[in-house]
Amino acid sequence: MSLEIPVEEILARVPERARSAYTNLVTHQESKYDEHTGWSCAYLTQQDLADEMRVCLRTATRAVSDLRGIGLVRVLVWPGARTETQVRVSSVPVASVFGPVRLAQEQMPHHQLVDCAIRLLVKENRELEDSMPGSE
């Protein structure tokens, strides 16, 4: 059993507007994929995203919020710099290195592994966003 969760399985848990926003963020001309981190980075405002999606700003904002809620998007802000939007592209490894936990994971139903991947992404993103200068 693979203990890596494809992004598509996480995306299946969000509304269509979020899947559309994800696609637009990943395929945007300024988006750059970093194979070492598994994240794609773009300097794109939510208004630009709304324009790309051909929706109102409120819909684009809700879509980004949906994606942040499941950990597939993180928004990094530095004082005096452009906002960086990062999008998870590669699979999310959830395998524990601790033997008993790993054995338990191998027995889990797949939907629980997807839950684990979401919790892991949200936790990592929250820690990174909280460590940004100017965050409180």
mmCIF file of C-alpha atoms in Angstrom:
data_model
loop_
_atom_site.group_PDB
_atom_site.id
_atom_site.type_symbol
_atom_site.label_atom_id
_atom_site.label_comp_id
_atom_site.label_asym_id
_atom_site.label_seq_id
_atom_site.Cartn_x
_atom_site.Cartn_y
_atom_site.Cartn_z
ATOM 1 C CA MET A 1 0.000 0.000 0.000
ATOM 2 C CA SER A 2 1.334 3.405 -0.970
ATOM 3 C CA LEU A 3 1.614 5.876 1.856
ATOM 4 C CA GLU A 4 1.789 8.831 -0.534
ATOM 5 C CA ILE A 5 -1.433 10.657 -1.224
ATOM 6 C CA PRO A 6 -1.848 12.194 -4.694
ATOM 7 C CA VAL A 7 -3.003 15.803 -4.743
ATOM 8 C CA GLU A 8 -6.002 14.781 -6.867
ATOM 9 C CA GLU A 9 -7.413 12.762 -3.972
ATOM 10 C CA ILE A 10 -7.194 15.773 -1.685
ATOM 11 C CA LEU A 11 -8.704 18.051 -4.338
ATOM 12 C CA ALA A 12 -11.702 15.728 -4.567
ATOM 13 C CA ARG A 13 -12.772 17.063 -1.160
ATOM 14 C CA VAL A 14 -13.262 20.681 -2.210
ATOM 15 C CA PRO A 15 -15.882 22.478 -4.341
ATOM 16 C CA GLU A 16 -15.402 22.946 -8.073
ATOM 17 C CA ARG A 17 -14.409 26.608 -7.596
ATOM 18 C CA ALA A 18 -11.388 25.459 -5.554
ATOM 19 C CA ARG A 19 -10.374 22.863 -8.144
ATOM 20 C CA SER A 20 -10.629 25.529 -10.832
ATOM 21 C CA ALA A 21 -8.517 27.931 -8.761
ATOM 22 C CA TYR A 22 -5.946 25.184 -8.181
ATOM 23 C CA THR A 23 -5.681 24.519 -11.917
ATOM 24 C CA ASN A 24 -5.336 28.235 -12.653
ATOM 25 C CA LEU A 25 -2.643 28.688 -10.005
ATOM 26 C CA VAL A 26 -0.609 25.708 -11.217
ATOM 27 C CA THR A 27 -0.892 26.536 -14.916
ATOM 28 C CA HIS A 28 -0.409 30.303 -14.613
ATOM 29 C CA GLN A 29 2.399 31.588 -16.818
ATOM 30 C CA GLU A 30 4.326 32.926 -13.812
ATOM 31 C CA SER A 31 3.990 29.690 -11.826
ATOM 32 C CA LYS A 32 7.308 27.920 -11.229
ATOM 33 C CA TYR A 33 7.508 24.330 -9.969
ATOM 34 C CA ASP A 34 10.233 23.325 -7.508
ATOM 35 C CA GLU A 35 10.771 19.571 -7.747
ATOM 36 C CA HIS A 36 12.739 19.515 -4.471
ATOM 37 C CA THR A 37 9.860 20.848 -2.399
ATOM 38 C CA GLY A 38 6.896 19.604 -4.427
ATOM 39 C CA TRP A 39 5.388 23.103 -4.465
ATOM 40 C CA SER A 40 4.721 25.510 -7.307
ATOM 41 C CA CYS A 41 5.159 29.225 -6.649
ATOM 42 C CA ALA A 42 3.454 32.201 -8.272
ATOM 43 C CA TYR A 43 3.239 35.902 -7.513
ATOM 44 C CA LEU A 44 -0.428 36.339 -8.275
ATOM 45 C CA THR A 45 -3.020 38.498 -6.564
ATOM 46 C CA GLN A 46 -6.452 37.136 -5.844
ATOM 47 C CA GLN A 47 -7.868 39.713 -8.266
ATOM 48 C CA ASP A 48 -5.580 38.338 -10.987
ATOM 49 C CA LEU A 49 -6.797 34.850 -10.100
ATOM 50 C CA ALA A 50 -10.418 35.992 -10.290
ATOM 51 C CA ASP A 51 -9.765 37.491 -13.716
ATOM 52 C CA GLU A 52 -8.130 34.237 -14.900
ATOM 53 C CA MET A 53 -11.068 32.202 -13.592
ATOM 54 C CA ARG A 54 -13.584 34.726 -14.974
ATOM 55 C CA VAL A 55 -15.314 35.003 -11.609
ATOM 56 C CA CYS A 56 -15.820 37.736 -9.037
ATOM 57 C CA LEU A 57 -13.146 38.452 -6.432
ATOM 58 C CA ARG A 58 -15.304 36.949 -3.676
ATOM 59 C CA THR A 59 -15.454 33.574 -5.458
ATOM 60 C CA ALA A 60 -11.691 33.528 -6.026
ATOM 61 C CA THR A 61 -11.091 34.468 -2.384
ATOM 62 C CA ARG A 62 -13.375 31.662 -1.196
ATOM 63 C CA ALA A 63 -11.637 29.212 -3.537
ATOM 64 C CA VAL A 64 -8.217 30.104 -2.138
ATOM 65 C CA SER A 65 -9.628 29.799 1.375
ATOM 66 C CA ASP A 66 -10.962 26.323 0.513
ATOM 67 C CA LEU A 67 -7.520 25.311 -0.771
ATOM 68 C CA ARG A 68 -5.779 26.734 2.291
ATOM 69 C CA GLY A 69 -8.217 24.822 4.496
ATOM 70 C CA ILE A 70 -7.003 21.513 3.066
ATOM 71 C CA GLY A 71 -3.356 22.552 2.935
ATOM 72 C CA LEU A 72 -2.866 22.666 -0.841
ATOM 73 C CA VAL A 73 -2.193 26.423 -0.894
ATOM 74 C CA ARG A 74 -0.121 28.595 1.373
ATOM 75 C CA VAL A 75 0.228 32.336 1.115
ATOM 76 C CA LEU A 76 3.511 33.867 2.216
ATOM 77 C CA VAL A 77 3.771 37.595 2.822
ATOM 78 C CA TRP A 78 6.911 39.619 3.431
ATOM 79 C CA PRO A 79 6.736 43.310 4.382
ATOM 80 C CA GLY A 80 7.463 45.419 1.299
ATOM 81 C CA ALA A 81 7.402 42.459 -1.094
ATOM 82 C CA ARG A 82 4.843 40.836 -3.360
ATOM 83 C CA THR A 83 2.660 38.116 -1.877
ATOM 84 C CA GLU A 84 3.827 34.630 -2.832
ATOM 85 C CA THR A 85 1.225 31.945 -3.406
ATOM 86 C CA GLN A 86 2.529 28.393 -3.206
ATOM 87 C CA VAL A 87 0.541 25.425 -4.472
ATOM 88 C CA ARG A 88 1.239 21.777 -3.598
ATOM 89 C CA VAL A 89 1.767 19.782 -6.788
ATOM 90 C CA SER A 90 3.453 16.514 -5.851
ATOM 91 C CA SER A 91 2.056 13.679 -3.727
ATOM 92 C CA VAL A 92 2.036 14.035 0.053
ATOM 93 C CA PRO A 93 4.036 11.384 1.937
ATOM 94 C CA VAL A 94 2.293 10.362 5.152
ATOM 95 C CA ALA A 95 4.400 7.350 6.173
ATOM 96 C CA SER A 96 5.753 7.504 9.694
ATOM 97 C CA VAL A 97 9.316 6.399 10.399
ATOM 98 C CA PHE A 98 8.166 5.057 13.771
ATOM 99 C CA GLY A 99 7.465 1.330 13.293
ATOM 100 C CA PRO A 100 4.249 0.886 15.306
ATOM 101 C CA VAL A 101 2.695 4.007 13.767
ATOM 102 C CA ARG A 102 3.724 2.842 10.295
ATOM 103 C CA LEU A 103 2.071 -0.535 10.899
ATOM 104 C CA ALA A 104 -1.120 1.194 12.036
ATOM 105 C CA GLN A 105 -1.036 3.443 8.951
ATOM 106 C CA GLU A 106 -0.756 0.427 6.687
ATOM 107 C CA GLN A 107 -3.994 -0.903 8.198
ATOM 108 C CA MET A 108 -5.914 2.390 7.908
ATOM 109 C CA PRO A 109 -8.673 2.834 5.354
ATOM 110 C CA HIS A 110 -7.488 5.023 2.485
ATOM 111 C CA HIS A 111 -9.802 7.940 3.340
ATOM 112 C CA GLN A 112 -8.110 8.189 6.754
ATOM 113 C CA LEU A 113 -4.708 8.443 5.058
ATOM 114 C CA VAL A 114 -6.093 11.314 2.984
ATOM 115 C CA ASP A 115 -7.211 12.937 6.263
ATOM 116 C CA CYS A 116 -3.662 12.471 7.613
ATOM 117 C CA ALA A 117 -2.180 14.133 4.524
ATOM 118 C CA ILE A 118 -4.505 17.118 4.902
ATOM 119 C CA ARG A 119 -3.672 17.505 8.608
ATOM 120 C CA LEU A 120 0.045 17.281 7.816
ATOM 121 C CA LEU A 121 -0.145 19.932 5.094
ATOM 122 C CA VAL A 122 -2.269 22.300 7.184
ATOM 123 C CA LYS A 123 0.115 21.958 10.153
ATOM 124 C CA GLU A 124 3.228 22.563 8.033
ATOM 125 C CA ASN A 125 1.640 25.543 6.274
ATOM 126 C CA ARG A 126 0.450 27.109 9.519
ATOM 127 C CA GLU A 127 3.942 26.798 11.017
ATOM 128 C CA LEU A 128 5.536 28.339 7.928
ATOM 129 C CA GLU A 129 3.018 31.164 7.675
ATOM 130 C CA ASP A 130 3.345 31.890 11.416
ATOM 131 C CA SER A 131 7.109 32.154 11.075
ATOM 132 C CA MET A 132 6.873 34.858 8.392
ATOM 133 C CA PRO A 133 8.140 38.302 9.408
ATOM 134 C CA GLY A 134 5.271 40.493 10.538
ATOM 135 C CA SER A 135 2.932 37.581 11.359
ATOM 136 C CA GLU A 136 1.465 37.590 14.818
#
